[in-house]
């Protein structure tokens, strides 16, 4: 009996060509290093010869070696004294101080042909740390959880930073090798397999990149190139050189790195860490150059760029004549988090002082984006932010947890460990159904009891300084009532392991569980909110204070519909609220014209020709 042959799945191989690092040639490998402050550079092949590299103009050293290929390990010797790995290494199997390994970027066969990404309005983020997301802590293990995330209602995965860092565990913000995914998570091809598998399921993938500092270990560039400048200072010391002598090539390295993650690893977007710490007084700010070059380097698929920016600079998110972003799609909206967190917990230490008793800021951050738009903040005593009402709500990413807001607490408590479950359900309702783009932190959806603590493995020589600095930073949070209670040791492997998610907790999720609520709310968002976000304009949000910790917020959506939130985050009922319309969702209790304590109601008033929506209660 004849059987029809099943056609093989079409695949494609991809490489981001660049002038940094290694290039596989027809006869071997070309090695290149930018070292303008070096007199001579040699290539040391591990287990082989040491070969002089040829100096060329503008500080470049180059050598093509026949007969070598993928798998070759090598170091560069600077002026006969210092041996360093390749700063553009694609793979560091022996950590940041070890030799680099030549990698063939064309070895992986991609299956995601035709993947165009997804429109920004469809984004529902899930932030995760590869090392603690699963027990194995690898790229391959994360693939096994993708179907779960699809069922949850997630459309985009936001990975914490991947660049090679010192040691076996780290949040990722101590990266030193920008082009090498950390080897503790697996081989680079494993990361490509994760991205590929996500695309097969319709999931976007985002990488978190850090262009404001390098980690304390493994960055050898300053020994032979002007990558840092004393012209500016940052919380980590000297600033990256974006506007001083030699800045042109430094900028090229960063721009090449952004293109690399987008094109060679097929990420659908980038999250830029703490851009407020990037300083550039040159004629064209590197953040503008970075966004323009990254967008121009793609193949026409959807690419999304997100900032973390504590200065709340609205201009980066302006929309163009076409309705899309000019440079960046959105900013993480810390203000929404802070307002909701303070309302829920009553905490007023640190920057939470800025939001204590400010119901107006709660309404403003939900309606307009930034809570502070140029006013002086009590904690810092300085003006913060810019007017942001002109931006659509989709220019902001909202959340009630993330790695910082949990991990920068001494004991890494999640919001569910600080307030009752009924409170977290209301917080989730508010941010998951708002027009701002939601971001769930891993495990939040089932109210995970595992902490997310600060952990790092940068070496014993820095251990005591890190421990002391952490204790000093956290002292104001521990308070006078528990002066002897010390945070877990950030250098201990046990601290890292304590943060690994317990997936067995999901087995306990019933129809009234947090997990069920998140799935239902995200399904409702997908059906009723997302189709109406495209075309949403600025000045679309308005708010009204109903009482202490009680607000009414309305947004005009892109199709002319009006979404209305009535929320009471206080301990007393609030009466006199118009609750006569059919409700999209009710969390908590409403009766007549009264919002009971800790309740939230969403109504959707459709444009005249669209009809009405039904009532849904939790």
XYZ file of C-alpha atoms in Angstrom:
618
model
C 0.000 0.000 0.000
C 1.390 3.367 -1.001
C 1.572 6.073 1.637
C 1.811 9.745 0.890
C 4.993 11.291 2.218
C 4.451 13.913 4.873
C 6.255 17.080 3.786
C 8.984 18.186 6.160
C 8.320 21.320 8.162
C 10.000 24.206 6.399
C 12.775 25.829 8.384
C 15.040 28.823 8.027
C 18.425 29.780 9.447
C 19.165 33.291 10.664
C 22.176 35.405 11.549
C 22.563 39.041 12.558
C 25.729 40.081 10.765
C 27.846 42.524 12.739
C 31.369 43.889 12.868
C 31.955 42.707 16.446
C 33.015 39.241 17.540
C 33.556 36.269 15.237
C 32.510 35.684 11.668
C 32.547 32.214 10.123
C 34.132 32.321 6.680
C 34.475 29.817 3.874
C 37.796 28.568 5.208
C 37.717 29.262 8.926
C 36.835 32.037 11.367
C 37.554 35.738 11.378
C 38.188 37.197 14.841
C 37.746 40.934 15.466
C 38.281 43.105 18.544
C 37.920 46.844 19.039
C 40.781 47.772 21.376
C 41.898 51.351 20.623
C 43.852 51.644 23.871
C 45.916 48.491 23.225
C 49.297 48.486 21.526
C 49.049 44.865 20.427
C 46.516 42.049 20.646
C 47.059 38.317 20.283
C 44.526 35.571 19.725
C 45.035 32.588 22.021
C 43.313 29.445 20.786
C 42.624 27.174 23.748
C 44.652 24.005 23.255
C 46.347 25.575 20.257
C 48.508 28.439 19.138
C 48.771 32.062 20.171
C 48.637 34.233 17.061
C 49.307 37.973 16.604
C 46.331 39.960 15.334
C 46.723 42.641 12.728
C 46.067 46.220 13.778
C 43.907 48.305 11.483
C 42.435 51.784 11.567
C 40.130 53.120 14.297
C 41.444 50.770 16.946
C 40.462 47.456 15.364
C 42.473 44.231 15.521
C 41.613 41.391 13.160
C 42.753 37.915 12.194
C 41.295 35.194 10.010
C 42.314 31.687 11.061
C 41.780 28.860 8.550
C 40.816 25.398 9.690
C 38.943 26.389 12.841
C 35.197 26.571 13.290
C 32.275 26.314 15.712
C 33.303 24.970 19.102
C 36.704 26.652 19.033
C 37.463 28.319 22.344
C 39.650 31.406 22.502
C 40.842 34.426 24.467
C 42.440 37.718 23.530
C 45.776 38.742 25.078
C 46.097 42.508 25.515
C 49.648 43.889 25.362
C 51.063 40.552 26.446
C 49.639 40.878 29.945
C 45.860 40.656 30.274
C 43.870 37.754 28.838
C 40.210 38.558 28.219
C 37.182 36.855 26.653
C 35.546 38.306 23.565
C 33.153 41.121 24.628
C 30.953 40.134 21.676
C 31.073 36.426 22.484
C 27.936 34.530 21.585
C 28.635 31.796 24.148
C 30.555 31.704 27.449
C 30.385 28.074 28.640
C 32.863 28.719 31.482
C 31.386 31.979 32.829
C 32.456 35.580 32.258
C 36.160 35.027 32.982
C 36.512 31.894 30.875
C 37.264 31.508 27.186
C 34.711 32.393 24.557
C 33.399 29.756 22.189
C 32.831 30.232 18.474
C 29.171 29.678 17.716
C 27.596 29.200 14.304
C 24.403 31.289 14.441
C 23.158 29.449 11.368
C 23.186 26.055 13.102
C 19.674 26.475 14.504
C 16.772 25.741 12.146
C 13.886 28.055 12.912
C 10.337 26.804 12.404
C 8.539 30.147 12.858
C 8.354 31.092 9.178
C 5.614 33.616 8.629
C 5.578 34.840 12.227
C 4.664 38.531 12.139
C 4.339 39.179 15.858
C 1.219 40.719 17.365
C -0.165 44.255 17.567
C 0.805 46.109 20.724
C -2.786 46.372 21.913
C -2.955 42.580 22.249
C -0.052 42.433 24.705
C -0.611 40.764 28.074
C 2.826 40.382 29.648
C 4.085 37.621 31.904
C 7.381 38.534 33.532
C 9.566 35.603 34.486
C 13.076 34.775 35.642
C 14.396 31.717 33.839
C 16.381 30.438 36.817
C 13.415 30.403 39.222
C 10.481 29.871 36.857
C 11.001 26.101 36.934
C 12.862 23.723 39.212
C 15.419 23.048 36.465
C 15.863 26.765 35.767
C 16.620 26.369 32.065
C 15.383 27.612 28.714
C 14.307 24.080 27.761
C 12.305 23.606 30.960
C 10.451 26.867 30.331
C 9.173 25.466 27.021
C 7.112 22.931 28.969
C 5.134 25.779 30.604
C 4.180 27.630 27.431
C 0.854 25.857 26.961
C -0.069 26.795 30.518
C 0.656 30.465 29.747
C -1.476 30.348 26.619
C -4.349 28.891 28.635
C -3.869 31.618 31.232
C -4.411 34.275 28.573
C -0.878 35.620 28.283
C 0.287 36.870 24.878
C 3.828 38.092 25.673
C 6.632 36.734 27.849
C 8.990 39.257 29.418
C 12.243 37.553 30.416
C 14.472 39.050 33.059
C 17.942 39.869 31.642
C 19.799 37.061 29.913
C 23.277 38.479 29.250
C 26.093 36.401 30.748
C 26.700 37.286 34.397
C 29.239 36.156 36.972
C 28.284 33.000 38.875
C 25.382 30.565 38.782
C 22.485 32.698 40.038
C 21.600 36.339 39.537
C 18.591 38.482 38.719
C 20.426 39.287 35.480
C 21.199 42.948 36.094
C 24.898 42.176 36.606
C 25.396 41.189 32.977
C 28.877 41.601 31.501
C 28.723 39.894 28.091
C 25.933 41.541 26.134
C 25.741 39.032 23.275
C 25.943 35.759 25.238
C 22.850 34.279 26.928
C 23.913 33.087 30.358
C 25.213 29.534 30.131
C 23.594 28.523 33.433
C 20.258 28.617 31.580
C 21.438 26.409 28.724
C 22.999 26.604 25.278
C 22.152 29.570 23.029
C 20.262 27.198 20.735
C 18.047 26.343 23.720
C 17.026 30.002 23.969
C 16.244 30.018 20.258
C 14.137 26.894 20.770
C 12.209 28.683 23.544
C 11.506 31.692 21.333
C 10.598 29.417 18.437
C 8.193 27.379 20.563
C 6.597 30.540 21.917
C 5.981 31.823 18.394
C 4.408 28.503 17.424
C 1.863 29.152 20.187
C 1.236 32.774 19.250
C 3.274 34.174 22.135
C 5.507 37.203 21.772
C 8.916 37.166 23.482
C 10.614 40.183 25.054
C 14.193 40.507 26.298
C 15.226 42.813 29.137
C 18.429 44.655 28.159
C 20.705 46.851 30.256
C 22.532 49.705 28.570
C 23.165 51.863 31.655
C 25.896 49.821 33.377
C 27.857 46.576 33.380
C 27.986 44.089 36.237
C 30.831 44.208 38.778
C 32.583 41.173 37.317
C 33.519 40.162 33.784
C 33.529 43.494 31.965
C 37.102 43.827 30.696
C 36.331 46.434 28.054
C 37.556 49.445 30.092
C 41.070 47.916 30.096
C 41.461 48.523 26.375
C 38.558 50.673 25.096
C 36.854 53.927 26.204
C 33.496 52.363 27.031
C 33.105 54.269 30.300
C 33.328 57.992 30.993
C 33.880 60.048 34.137
C 31.955 62.852 32.443
C 28.772 61.441 34.020
C 28.050 59.434 37.171
C 25.469 56.711 37.790
C 24.474 54.680 40.879
C 27.007 52.094 39.645
C 29.898 54.537 39.170
C 31.196 55.892 35.863
C 28.629 56.042 33.057
C 28.666 54.237 29.759
C 30.265 56.503 27.205
C 27.613 57.734 24.822
C 28.887 61.283 24.294
C 32.633 61.407 25.059
C 35.702 60.545 23.011
C 35.263 57.122 21.399
C 31.505 57.154 21.955
C 30.681 56.404 18.323
C 31.836 52.787 18.548
C 30.363 52.340 22.032
C 27.017 53.391 20.627
C 27.551 50.965 17.740
C 28.070 48.104 20.216
C 24.786 48.842 21.969
C 22.825 49.329 18.747
C 24.281 46.096 17.358
C 23.226 44.296 20.530
C 19.626 45.479 20.216
C 19.525 44.347 16.576
C 21.118 41.050 17.616
C 18.343 40.112 20.048
C 15.638 41.195 17.620
C 17.007 39.497 14.517
C 19.262 36.594 15.539
C 17.055 35.498 18.446
C 13.782 36.723 16.967
C 12.617 38.564 20.067
C 9.483 40.586 19.435
C 10.528 43.465 21.617
C 12.941 44.811 24.180
C 12.491 46.254 27.653
C 15.188 48.851 28.364
C 16.250 48.904 32.001
C 16.450 52.173 33.968
C 16.955 54.482 31.012
C 16.869 57.440 33.413
C 20.467 56.416 34.248
C 21.574 56.689 30.604
C 23.244 60.062 30.177
C 23.952 61.640 26.814
C 24.472 65.334 26.140
C 25.426 64.850 22.493
C 23.520 66.209 19.483
C 21.282 63.117 19.247
C 20.351 61.226 22.378
C 21.292 57.581 22.168
C 17.757 56.549 23.167
C 16.408 58.160 20.031
C 19.160 56.636 17.919
C 18.615 53.258 19.579
C 14.889 53.139 18.861
C 15.252 54.349 15.284
C 18.016 51.885 14.441
C 16.271 48.949 16.092
C 13.011 49.557 14.264
C 14.798 50.098 10.947
C 16.672 46.797 11.239
C 13.647 44.506 11.250
C 11.875 42.678 8.455
C 8.562 44.472 8.874
C 7.108 42.333 11.639
C 5.723 43.915 14.782
C 8.522 45.081 17.089
C 7.753 46.739 20.429
C 10.079 48.809 22.609
C 9.388 49.435 26.297
C 11.187 51.642 28.801
C 11.712 51.654 32.527
C 12.162 55.355 33.318
C 11.742 56.747 36.821
C 11.882 60.301 35.471
C 8.522 59.764 33.759
C 9.515 61.468 30.510
C 6.398 61.344 28.343
C 8.018 62.573 25.151
C 9.588 59.219 24.353
C 6.122 57.718 23.803
C 4.567 60.232 21.410
C 2.427 58.729 18.692
C 3.073 59.613 15.044
C 0.661 60.645 12.324
C 0.032 56.933 11.660
C -1.158 56.360 15.220
C 1.795 54.136 16.095
C 4.670 55.050 18.389
C 7.317 57.466 17.171
C 10.076 55.753 19.163
C 8.906 53.688 22.148
C 5.607 51.914 22.664
C 5.266 52.230 26.409
C 6.766 52.705 29.849
C 6.413 50.559 32.934
C 3.938 52.485 35.071
C 5.366 52.362 38.578
C 2.848 55.000 39.639
C -0.130 52.671 39.209
C 1.666 50.045 41.249
C 2.597 52.486 44.002
C -0.913 53.938 44.266
C -2.560 50.530 44.454
C 0.075 49.152 46.797
C -0.210 52.034 49.260
C -4.009 51.866 49.210
C -3.873 48.134 49.925
C -1.084 47.952 52.508
C -0.975 51.399 54.096
C 2.819 51.328 53.782
C 4.460 54.755 53.669
C 8.194 54.137 53.859
C 10.620 54.841 51.030
C 9.009 56.192 47.849
C 5.609 55.006 49.048
C 5.574 58.234 51.083
C 4.766 60.062 47.832
C 1.400 58.293 47.520
C 0.121 58.215 51.089
C -3.409 59.573 51.312
C -3.418 60.650 47.659
C -6.618 59.296 46.153
C -6.192 61.894 43.401
C -2.945 60.263 42.306
C -4.674 56.881 42.112
C -7.269 58.290 39.736
C -4.727 60.276 37.767
C -2.331 57.359 37.230
C -5.152 55.156 35.944
C -6.632 57.851 33.720
C -3.553 59.706 32.486
C -0.542 57.465 33.134
C 1.763 59.404 35.421
C 0.677 60.328 38.934
C 3.306 63.052 39.212
C 3.490 65.306 36.170
C 6.015 67.924 37.247
C 5.020 68.339 40.891
C 7.510 68.036 43.752
C 7.429 64.659 45.479
C 7.590 64.566 49.310
C 10.173 61.779 49.504
C 12.703 63.123 46.996
C 11.830 66.796 47.405
C 12.223 67.281 43.657
C 9.918 67.737 40.668
C 9.051 64.497 38.923
C 7.406 63.623 35.639
C 5.846 65.410 32.716
C 2.247 65.860 31.560
C 1.119 62.536 30.100
C -2.620 62.867 29.455
C -1.911 63.376 25.740
C -0.766 59.768 25.473
C -3.154 56.847 24.981
C -3.495 54.504 27.937
C -1.707 51.827 25.932
C 1.518 53.842 26.358
C 1.721 52.438 29.898
C 2.353 48.955 31.284
C 0.445 48.368 34.542
C 1.184 45.792 37.228
C 0.729 45.063 40.924
C 3.931 43.010 41.200
C 7.267 42.764 39.419
C 10.781 41.630 40.254
C 11.733 45.024 41.737
C 8.644 45.669 43.822
C 8.863 42.222 45.406
C 12.609 41.644 45.410
C 13.513 45.039 46.789
C 11.685 44.185 49.978
C 13.947 42.652 52.667
C 12.074 39.347 52.697
C 10.734 39.262 49.150
C 7.055 39.151 50.123
C 4.484 39.135 47.369
C 1.367 41.288 47.693
C -0.653 38.192 48.629
C 1.453 37.807 51.768
C 0.761 41.400 52.814
C -3.010 41.744 52.348
C -6.092 39.454 52.315
C -7.006 37.544 49.170
C -10.131 39.664 48.675
C -7.913 42.732 48.372
C -5.551 41.211 45.818
C -8.547 40.114 43.742
C -9.734 43.719 43.529
C -6.253 44.951 42.626
C -6.034 42.311 39.894
C -9.434 43.293 38.519
C -8.456 46.946 38.303
C -5.231 46.473 36.375
C -6.129 43.468 34.227
C -9.205 45.163 32.729
C -7.851 48.696 32.418
C -6.810 49.979 28.969
C -3.192 50.069 30.127
C -1.176 47.035 29.060
C -1.115 44.508 31.945
C 1.909 42.587 33.202
C 1.629 39.566 35.501
C 4.650 38.497 37.548
C 5.327 34.768 37.541
C 3.209 32.938 40.087
C 1.086 35.973 40.866
C -1.870 34.439 39.054
C -2.235 31.610 41.567
C -1.158 33.752 44.552
C 2.157 31.942 44.910
C 3.567 31.791 48.419
C 7.154 31.629 47.205
C 9.141 34.847 47.757
C 11.235 36.579 45.146
C 14.337 37.663 47.033
C 17.425 39.519 45.913
C 20.137 36.990 45.016
C 23.535 37.132 43.354
C 26.592 34.915 42.967
C 29.253 37.446 41.970
C 31.977 36.064 44.229
C 33.137 35.980 47.830
C 35.435 38.958 47.358
C 32.360 41.179 46.973
C 30.055 39.179 49.222
C 30.445 41.115 52.461
C 30.084 44.485 50.744
C 26.877 43.283 49.068
C 25.499 41.921 52.333
C 26.285 45.136 54.184
C 24.870 47.328 51.436
C 21.710 45.264 51.318
C 21.219 45.499 55.085
C 21.680 49.261 55.023
C 19.309 49.708 52.085
C 16.604 47.573 53.656
C 16.873 48.870 57.225
C 14.113 51.451 56.764
C 11.742 48.679 55.653
C 12.413 46.330 58.567
C 11.626 49.053 61.097
C 12.393 49.505 64.755
C 10.071 46.712 65.879
C 12.320 43.987 64.395
C 15.852 45.448 64.506
C 17.518 42.034 64.761
C 15.649 40.401 61.917
C 18.053 40.149 58.997
C 17.128 39.594 55.362
C 18.213 36.281 53.800
C 21.817 36.229 52.632
C 21.733 37.431 48.983
C 24.887 35.430 48.239
C 23.520 32.099 49.469
C 22.342 29.460 47.031
C 19.522 28.682 49.458
C 18.169 32.206 48.952
C 18.065 31.656 45.208
C 16.434 28.239 45.551
C 13.787 29.573 47.926
C 12.493 31.695 45.037
C 11.795 28.819 42.662
C 8.097 28.533 41.908
C 6.197 25.632 43.418
C 4.056 24.479 40.514
C 2.226 22.007 42.729
C 0.420 24.999 44.232
C -1.555 25.237 40.986
C -3.051 21.820 41.671
C -5.057 23.386 44.484
C -6.684 25.937 42.178
C -10.468 25.543 42.128
C -13.243 27.507 40.402
C -13.027 30.346 42.955
C -9.240 30.494 43.059
C -6.948 33.317 42.016
C -5.913 31.303 38.991
C -9.515 30.938 37.873
C -10.041 34.681 38.380
C -6.991 35.580 36.284
C -8.024 33.254 33.476
C -11.538 34.681 33.472
C -10.435 38.325 33.579
C -7.878 37.838 30.811
C -10.478 36.087 28.661
C -12.837 39.005 29.261
C -10.068 41.444 28.371
C -9.367 39.543 25.144
C -13.031 39.528 24.137
C -14.271 42.936 25.253
C -11.321 45.301 25.826
C -8.548 44.429 23.371
C -10.671 44.770 20.176
C -11.508 48.332 21.238
C -8.009 49.577 22.095
C -6.674 50.165 18.603
C -7.033 53.813 17.657
C -7.348 54.968 21.245
C -6.349 58.629 21.474
C -4.746 60.824 24.067
C -6.849 62.790 26.553
C -9.156 59.760 26.652
C -9.029 59.222 30.410
C -10.889 61.119 33.122
C -11.220 60.536 36.852
C -13.436 61.605 39.730
C -12.772 61.192 43.454
C -15.729 59.452 45.093
C -14.311 59.366 48.604
C -11.235 58.348 50.542
C -9.515 55.704 48.376
C -12.519 55.619 46.056
C -12.384 56.722 42.417
C -14.346 56.603 39.215
C -12.279 56.452 36.052
C -13.585 56.476 32.501
C -11.757 55.986 29.228
C -12.942 56.587 25.671
C -11.709 53.580 23.719
C -10.639 53.440 20.104
C -14.061 52.431 18.784
C -15.912 55.182 20.645
C -16.997 52.961 23.537
C -16.535 54.138 27.111
C -15.010 51.906 29.755
C -15.860 52.937 33.316
C -14.225 51.775 36.550
C -15.818 52.482 39.928
C -13.570 51.326 42.746
C -13.541 51.581 46.517
C -10.189 50.636 48.023
C -11.116 51.846 51.470
C -12.561 50.250 54.590
C -15.855 52.172 54.542
C -18.768 51.966 52.068
C -19.100 54.746 49.506
C -22.647 55.743 48.519
C -24.132 57.924 45.831
C -22.347 56.137 42.976
C -24.124 55.651 39.682
C -24.109 51.873 39.295
C -27.259 51.619 37.179
C -25.613 50.384 33.974
C -25.093 46.727 33.103
C -21.758 45.652 34.504
C -18.878 44.088 32.618
C -17.423 42.761 35.857
C -17.993 43.122 39.592
C -15.349 42.179 42.137
C -16.412 42.547 45.743
C -19.898 43.749 46.673
C -22.141 46.520 45.380
C -25.666 47.284 46.517
C -27.856 49.932 44.970
C -25.705 53.037 44.672
C -23.129 51.842 47.211
C -19.644 50.453 46.701
C -18.824 48.280 49.657
C -15.248 48.237 51.005
C -12.764 46.724 48.602
C -14.935 46.460 45.546
C -14.432 47.295 41.895
C -16.982 47.510 39.095
C -16.277 47.797 35.387
C -18.981 48.989 32.983
C -18.667 49.127 29.214
C -20.876 51.681 27.467
C -20.787 50.792 23.813
C -20.954 53.240 20.953
C -24.618 53.732 19.812
C -24.645 51.110 17.066
C -22.969 48.395 19.134
C -25.634 47.344 21.628
C -24.967 46.511 25.287
C -22.922 44.107 27.358
C -24.158 41.591 29.890
C -23.517 41.344 33.609
C -20.681 39.274 34.990
C -19.980 38.809 38.694
C -17.057 37.143 40.367
